[in-house]
Short mmCIF file of C-alpha atoms in Angstrom, two decimals:
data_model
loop_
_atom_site.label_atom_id
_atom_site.label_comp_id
_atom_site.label_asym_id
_atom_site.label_seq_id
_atom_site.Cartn_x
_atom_site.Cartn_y
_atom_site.Cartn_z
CA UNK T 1 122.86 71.18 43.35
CA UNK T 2 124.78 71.00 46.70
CA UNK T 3 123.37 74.41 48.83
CA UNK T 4 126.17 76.38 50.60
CA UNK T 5 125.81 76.45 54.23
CA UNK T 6 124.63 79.84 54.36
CA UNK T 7 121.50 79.00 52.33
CA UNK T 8 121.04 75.80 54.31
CA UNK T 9 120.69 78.01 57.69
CA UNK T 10 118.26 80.28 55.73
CA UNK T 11 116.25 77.52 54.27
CA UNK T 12 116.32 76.45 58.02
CA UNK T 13 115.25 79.96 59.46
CA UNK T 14 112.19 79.93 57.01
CA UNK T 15 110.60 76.94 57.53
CA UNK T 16 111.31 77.73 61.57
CA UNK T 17 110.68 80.92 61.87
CA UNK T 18 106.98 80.80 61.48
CA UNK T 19 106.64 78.20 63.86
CA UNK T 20 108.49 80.39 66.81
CA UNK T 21 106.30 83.24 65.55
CA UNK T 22 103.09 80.91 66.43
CA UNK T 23 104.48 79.71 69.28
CA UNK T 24 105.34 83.45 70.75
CA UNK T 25 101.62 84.72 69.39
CA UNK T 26 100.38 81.62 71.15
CA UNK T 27 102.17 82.29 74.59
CA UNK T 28 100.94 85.83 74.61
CA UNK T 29 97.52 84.97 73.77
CA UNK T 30 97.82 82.59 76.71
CA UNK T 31 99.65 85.40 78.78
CA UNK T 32 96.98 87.87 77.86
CA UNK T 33 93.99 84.87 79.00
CA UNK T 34 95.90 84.66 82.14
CA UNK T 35 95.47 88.51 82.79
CA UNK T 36 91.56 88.33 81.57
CA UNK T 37 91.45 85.41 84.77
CA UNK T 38 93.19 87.68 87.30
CA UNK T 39 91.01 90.53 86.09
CA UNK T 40 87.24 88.77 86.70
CA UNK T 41 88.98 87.43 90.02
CA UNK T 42 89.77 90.80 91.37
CA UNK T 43 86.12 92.12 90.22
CA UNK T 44 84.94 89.19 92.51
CA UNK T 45 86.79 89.79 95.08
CA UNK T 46 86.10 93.77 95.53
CA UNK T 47 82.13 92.87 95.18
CA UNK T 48 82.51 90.45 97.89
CA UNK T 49 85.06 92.08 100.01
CA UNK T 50 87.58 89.48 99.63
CA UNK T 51 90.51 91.33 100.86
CA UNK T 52 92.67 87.95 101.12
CA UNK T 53 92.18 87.52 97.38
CA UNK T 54 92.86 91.01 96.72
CA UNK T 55 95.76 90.60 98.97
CA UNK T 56 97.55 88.18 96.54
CA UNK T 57 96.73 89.87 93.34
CA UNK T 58 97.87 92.84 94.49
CA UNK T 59 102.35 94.07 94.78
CA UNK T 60 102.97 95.27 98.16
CA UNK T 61 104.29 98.56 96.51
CA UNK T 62 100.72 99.27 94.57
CA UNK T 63 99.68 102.62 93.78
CA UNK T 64 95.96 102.70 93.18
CA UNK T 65 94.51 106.08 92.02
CA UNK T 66 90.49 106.32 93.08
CA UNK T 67 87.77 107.58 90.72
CA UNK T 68 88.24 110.81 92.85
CA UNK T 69 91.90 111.39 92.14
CA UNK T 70 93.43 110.31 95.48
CA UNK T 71 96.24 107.81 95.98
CA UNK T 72 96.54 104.62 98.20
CA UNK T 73 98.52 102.36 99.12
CA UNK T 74 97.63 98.89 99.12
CA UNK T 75 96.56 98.95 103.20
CA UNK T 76 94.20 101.70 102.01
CA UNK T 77 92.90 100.34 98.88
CA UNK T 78 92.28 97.76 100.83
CA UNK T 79 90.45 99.23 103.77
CA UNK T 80 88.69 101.22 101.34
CA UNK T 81 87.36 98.06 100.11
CA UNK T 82 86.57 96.36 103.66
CA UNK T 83 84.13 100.02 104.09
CA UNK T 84 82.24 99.33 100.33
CA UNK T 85 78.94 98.06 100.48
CA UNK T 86 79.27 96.92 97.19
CA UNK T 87 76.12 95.82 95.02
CA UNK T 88 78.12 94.76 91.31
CA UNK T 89 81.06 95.56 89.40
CA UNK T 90 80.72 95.07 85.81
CA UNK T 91 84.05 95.65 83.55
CA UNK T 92 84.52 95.35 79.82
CA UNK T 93 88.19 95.15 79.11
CA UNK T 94 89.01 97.11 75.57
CA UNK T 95 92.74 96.31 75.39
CA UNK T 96 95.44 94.58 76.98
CA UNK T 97 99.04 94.86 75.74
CA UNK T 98 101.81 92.85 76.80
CA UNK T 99 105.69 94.02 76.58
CA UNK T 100 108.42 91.26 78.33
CA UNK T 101 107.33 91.29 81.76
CA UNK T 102 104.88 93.73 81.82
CA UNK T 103 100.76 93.87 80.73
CA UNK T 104 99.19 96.87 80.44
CA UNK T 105 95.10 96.39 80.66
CA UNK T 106 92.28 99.36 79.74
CA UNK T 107 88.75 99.12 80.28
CA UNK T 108 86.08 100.34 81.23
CA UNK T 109 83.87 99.66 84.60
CA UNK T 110 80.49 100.46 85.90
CA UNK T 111 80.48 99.96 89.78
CA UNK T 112 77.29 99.89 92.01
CA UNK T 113 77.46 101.01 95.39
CA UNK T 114 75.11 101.45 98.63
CA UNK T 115 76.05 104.10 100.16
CA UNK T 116 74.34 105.66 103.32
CA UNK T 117 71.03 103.93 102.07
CA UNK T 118 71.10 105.11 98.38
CA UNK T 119 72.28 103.73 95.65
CA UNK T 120 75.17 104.72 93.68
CA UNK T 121 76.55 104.71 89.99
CA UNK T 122 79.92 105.09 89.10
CA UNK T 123 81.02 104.37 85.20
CA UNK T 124 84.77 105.07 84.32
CA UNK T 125 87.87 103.89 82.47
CA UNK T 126 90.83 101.55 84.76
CA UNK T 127 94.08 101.24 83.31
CA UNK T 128 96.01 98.48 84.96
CA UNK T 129 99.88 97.47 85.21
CA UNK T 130 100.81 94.24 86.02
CA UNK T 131 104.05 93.09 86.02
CA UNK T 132 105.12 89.08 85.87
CA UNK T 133 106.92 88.50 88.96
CA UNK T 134 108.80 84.99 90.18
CA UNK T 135 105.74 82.98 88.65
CA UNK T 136 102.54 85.23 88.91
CA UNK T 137 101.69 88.30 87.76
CA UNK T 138 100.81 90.68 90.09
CA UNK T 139 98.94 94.28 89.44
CA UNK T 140 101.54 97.22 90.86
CA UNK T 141 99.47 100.31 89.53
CA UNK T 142 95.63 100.84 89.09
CA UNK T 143 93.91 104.28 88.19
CA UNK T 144 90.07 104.91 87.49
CA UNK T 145 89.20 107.63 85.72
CA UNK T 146 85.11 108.59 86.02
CA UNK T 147 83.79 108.83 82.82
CA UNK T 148 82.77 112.79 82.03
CA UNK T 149 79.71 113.87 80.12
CA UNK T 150 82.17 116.36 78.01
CA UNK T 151 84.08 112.99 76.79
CA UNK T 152 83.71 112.45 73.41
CA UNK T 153 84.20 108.66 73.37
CA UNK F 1 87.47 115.57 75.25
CA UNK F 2 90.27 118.09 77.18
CA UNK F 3 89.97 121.70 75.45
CA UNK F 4 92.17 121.21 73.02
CA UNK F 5 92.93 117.75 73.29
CA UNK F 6 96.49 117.82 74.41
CA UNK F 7 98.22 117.53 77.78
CA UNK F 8 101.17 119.95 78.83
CA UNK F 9 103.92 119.52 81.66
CA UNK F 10 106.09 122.05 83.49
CA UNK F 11 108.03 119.36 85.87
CA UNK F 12 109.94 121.23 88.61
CA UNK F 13 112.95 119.15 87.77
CA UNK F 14 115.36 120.63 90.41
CA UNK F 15 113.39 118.93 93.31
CA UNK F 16 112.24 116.30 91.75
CA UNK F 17 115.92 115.15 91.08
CA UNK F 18 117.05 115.70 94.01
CA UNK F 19 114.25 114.00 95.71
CA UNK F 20 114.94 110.53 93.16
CA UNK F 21 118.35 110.86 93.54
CA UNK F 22 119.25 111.18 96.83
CA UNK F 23 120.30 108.51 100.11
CA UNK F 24 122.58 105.49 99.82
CA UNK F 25 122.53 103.28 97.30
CA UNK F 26 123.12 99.35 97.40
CA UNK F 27 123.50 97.77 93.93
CA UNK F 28 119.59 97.21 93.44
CA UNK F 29 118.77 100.84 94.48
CA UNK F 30 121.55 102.43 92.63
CA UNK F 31 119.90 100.88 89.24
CA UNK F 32 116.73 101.76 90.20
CA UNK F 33 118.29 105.29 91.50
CA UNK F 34 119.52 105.36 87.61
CA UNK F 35 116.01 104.30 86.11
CA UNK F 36 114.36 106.86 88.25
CA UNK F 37 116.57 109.61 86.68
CA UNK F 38 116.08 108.44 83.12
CA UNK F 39 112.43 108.49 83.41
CA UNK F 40 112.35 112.17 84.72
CA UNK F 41 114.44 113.81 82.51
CA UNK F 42 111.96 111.49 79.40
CA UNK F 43 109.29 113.15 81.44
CA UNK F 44 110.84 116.57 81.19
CA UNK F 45 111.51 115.47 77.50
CA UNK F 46 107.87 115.06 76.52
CA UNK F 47 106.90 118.90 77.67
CA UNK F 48 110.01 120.52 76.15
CA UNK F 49 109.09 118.87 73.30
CA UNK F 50 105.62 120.20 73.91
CA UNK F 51 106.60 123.51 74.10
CA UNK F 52 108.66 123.33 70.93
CA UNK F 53 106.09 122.24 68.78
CA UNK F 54 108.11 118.27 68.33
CA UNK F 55 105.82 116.23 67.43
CA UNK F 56 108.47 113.70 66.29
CA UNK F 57 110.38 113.59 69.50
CA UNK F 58 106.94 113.11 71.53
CA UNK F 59 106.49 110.26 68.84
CA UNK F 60 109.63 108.42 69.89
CA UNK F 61 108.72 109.00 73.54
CA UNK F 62 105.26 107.22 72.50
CA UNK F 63 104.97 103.22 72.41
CA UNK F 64 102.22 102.56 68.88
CA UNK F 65 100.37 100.35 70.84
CA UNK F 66 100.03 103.28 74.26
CA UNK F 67 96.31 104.65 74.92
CA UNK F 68 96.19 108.10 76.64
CA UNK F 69 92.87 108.53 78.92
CA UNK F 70 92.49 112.06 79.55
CA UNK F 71 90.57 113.64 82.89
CA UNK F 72 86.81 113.50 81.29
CA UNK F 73 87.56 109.75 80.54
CA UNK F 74 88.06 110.23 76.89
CA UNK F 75 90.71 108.24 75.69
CA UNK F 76 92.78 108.71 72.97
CA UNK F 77 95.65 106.12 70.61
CA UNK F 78 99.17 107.85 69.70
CA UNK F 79 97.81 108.49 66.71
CA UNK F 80 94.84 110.80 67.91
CA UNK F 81 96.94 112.48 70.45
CA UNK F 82 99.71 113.30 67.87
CA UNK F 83 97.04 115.07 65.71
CA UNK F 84 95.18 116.48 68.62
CA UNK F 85 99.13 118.49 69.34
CA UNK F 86 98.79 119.71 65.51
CA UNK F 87 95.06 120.90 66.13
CA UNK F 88 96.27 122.73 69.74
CA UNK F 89 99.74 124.03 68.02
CA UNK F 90 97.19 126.26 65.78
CA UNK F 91 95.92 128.35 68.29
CA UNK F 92 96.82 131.71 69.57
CA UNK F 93 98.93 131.20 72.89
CA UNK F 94 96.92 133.07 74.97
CA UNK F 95 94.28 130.14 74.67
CA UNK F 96 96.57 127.61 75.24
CA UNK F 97 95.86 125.14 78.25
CA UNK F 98 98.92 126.69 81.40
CA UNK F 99 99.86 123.62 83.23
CA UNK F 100 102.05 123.58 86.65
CA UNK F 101 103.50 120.49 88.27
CA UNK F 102 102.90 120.15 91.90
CA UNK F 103 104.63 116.58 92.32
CA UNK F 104 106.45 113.66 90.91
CA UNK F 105 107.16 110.14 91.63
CA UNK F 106 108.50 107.13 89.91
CA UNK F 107 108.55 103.82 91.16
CA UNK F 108 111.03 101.23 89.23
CA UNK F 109 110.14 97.75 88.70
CA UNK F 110 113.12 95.96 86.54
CA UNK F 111 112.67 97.40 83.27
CA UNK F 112 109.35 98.83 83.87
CA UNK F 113 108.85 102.74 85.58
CA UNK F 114 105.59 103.95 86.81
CA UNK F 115 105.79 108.01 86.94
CA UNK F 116 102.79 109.46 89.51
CA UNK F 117 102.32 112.92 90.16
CA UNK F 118 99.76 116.13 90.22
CA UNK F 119 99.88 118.92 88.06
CA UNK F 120 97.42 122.31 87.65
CA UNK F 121 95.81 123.15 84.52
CA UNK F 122 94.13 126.32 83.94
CA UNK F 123 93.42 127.95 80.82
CA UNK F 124 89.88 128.78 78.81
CA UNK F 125 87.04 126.64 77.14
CA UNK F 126 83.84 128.18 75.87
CA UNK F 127 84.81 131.30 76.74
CA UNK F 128 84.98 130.37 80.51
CA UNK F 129 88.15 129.87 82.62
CA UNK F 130 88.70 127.12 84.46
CA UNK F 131 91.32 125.35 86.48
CA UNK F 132 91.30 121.95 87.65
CA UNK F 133 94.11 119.60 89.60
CA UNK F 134 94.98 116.16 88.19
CA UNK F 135 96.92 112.87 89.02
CA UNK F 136 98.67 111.40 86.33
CA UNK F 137 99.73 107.63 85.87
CA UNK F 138 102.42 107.34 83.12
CA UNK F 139 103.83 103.73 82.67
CA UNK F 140 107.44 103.56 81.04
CA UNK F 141 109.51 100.58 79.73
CA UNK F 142 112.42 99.80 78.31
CA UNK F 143 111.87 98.22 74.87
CA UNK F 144 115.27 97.22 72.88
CA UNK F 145 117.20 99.65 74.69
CA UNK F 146 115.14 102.46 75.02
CA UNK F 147 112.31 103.79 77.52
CA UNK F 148 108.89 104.64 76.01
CA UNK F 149 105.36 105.36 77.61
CA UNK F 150 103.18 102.20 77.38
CA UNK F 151 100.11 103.59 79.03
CA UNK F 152 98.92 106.67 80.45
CA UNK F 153 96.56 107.96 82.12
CA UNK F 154 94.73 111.13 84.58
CA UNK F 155 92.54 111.44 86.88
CA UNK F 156 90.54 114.83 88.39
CA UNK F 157 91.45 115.47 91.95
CA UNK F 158 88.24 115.89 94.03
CA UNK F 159 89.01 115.35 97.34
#
């Protein structure tokens, strides 16, 4: 039986279509590895005060909202971190969602900090945008949110 | 978990339009100028929906996939926050959470909007009143034509 065009470009669509929906799953699994990377790199860098790293990870326009509610530039987030005395940073990342250009990242940290000879504890939530830019992704908003004994989960 | 679960806004849209909308505007910034305005009046969308009880237009504002973390660090999917509006709908009014925005922002990249501001909250939990400031993070983007909240999240204001 001689198949009309039409059905040809069906038959087509079917037997490609599942192969461009692995290939997309696979580039956003890669996309989404990527972010993981960028995240564990930035964790280094705060505990070790690497403000050149942080530099490059982070857009010039960032807006960073602290665990206390204020927000800082990048030049502040970043002098914040040059003042830490910073003894670990420990995140578990819960979810990351990609849309196009743009990778939306929750988690939740636990940050240890020396501070004026005693040690502090900080354990909150981060939700992180990063949007892919040129070739790179970059992070262009950050907020930590302290954890709260009233918080149910 | 917030008292009742749910998070109002009163934007004071006058300024904050004026403020997003105003100067000269090459091609780049009249786009983002554009974006900026789209993204308030969505934000201004989400409490008058509030206050009318819409559920299904703050579901069209909502991406399925966005996670809500509230000031205590609770955090919440669509779904939970759409049934934690039902729960706060039922009770009387005069227990219902009064929330005041101080300020605004949004800062456009391409198809993505990042919304930062403060707002007041005061209302009554346990019998106690309280009133506390927060900063609010609310990321937008434009998915097959139209803007919805991808993540979103608050902060208490300590210092």
């Amino acid at each position: 039986m001689r198949l009309c065009r039409c059905a040809r470009k069906v038959i087509l669509l079917v037997l490609i279509a599942p192969g461009m929906m692995r290939a997309q799953a696979a580039d956003e699994s890669a996309e989404k590895a990527k972010i993981r990377a960028l995240e564990n790199i930035w964790n280094q860098a705060v505990v070790l005060r690497d403000l050149k790293t942080l530099d490059v990870l982070f857009d010039a326009d960032l807006a960073y909202i602290g665990s206390d509610g204020a927000l800082m530039t990048k030049a502040e987030f970043l002098a914040l971190v040059r003042s830490f005395h910073p003894q670990g940073l420990a995140t578990n990342i819960n979810n990351i969602q990609i849309h196009d250009d743009t990778a939306v990242v929750n988690g939740t940290y636990r940050f240890k900090e020396l501070r004026n000879g005693t040690l502090l504890v900080q354990e909150g939530r981060f939700t992180n945008t990063w949007i892919y830019k040129g070739s790179s992704w970059v992070c262009v908003a950050a907020q930590d949110t302290p954890i709260l004994p009233s918080a149910g989960k | 978990m917030p008292p009742d679960g749910v998070r109002m806004r009163r934007i004071c849209i006058f300024a904050i339009l004026i403020g997003a909308l105003a100067g000269p505007a090459p091609a780049q910034s009249k786009a983002d100028a554009e974006t900026k305005a789209k993204i308030i009046a969505l934000e201004q969308l989400w409490y008058q929906s509030f206050q009318r009880h819409d559920s299904r237009a703050i579901d069209s504002i909502l991406d399925n996939t966005a996670l809500l973390t509230n000031y205590d660090g609770s955090i919440q999917t669509k779904a939970d926050y759409l049934a934690s509006m039902k729960t706060g709908f039922s009770k009387p009014s005069d227990l219902q959470p009064v929330e005041i925005a101080e300020s605004m922002e949004v800062r456009v990249f391409g198809t993505t909007g990042i919304a930062i501001g403060v707002y007041r909250i005061k209302g009554i939990e346990h019998g106690k009143t309280y009133s506390r400031r927060e900063r609010f993070m609310d990321t937008w983007k434009c998915l097959s034509g139209s803007w919805v909240i991808i993540g979103t999240a608050a902060t208490p204001v300590l210092h």
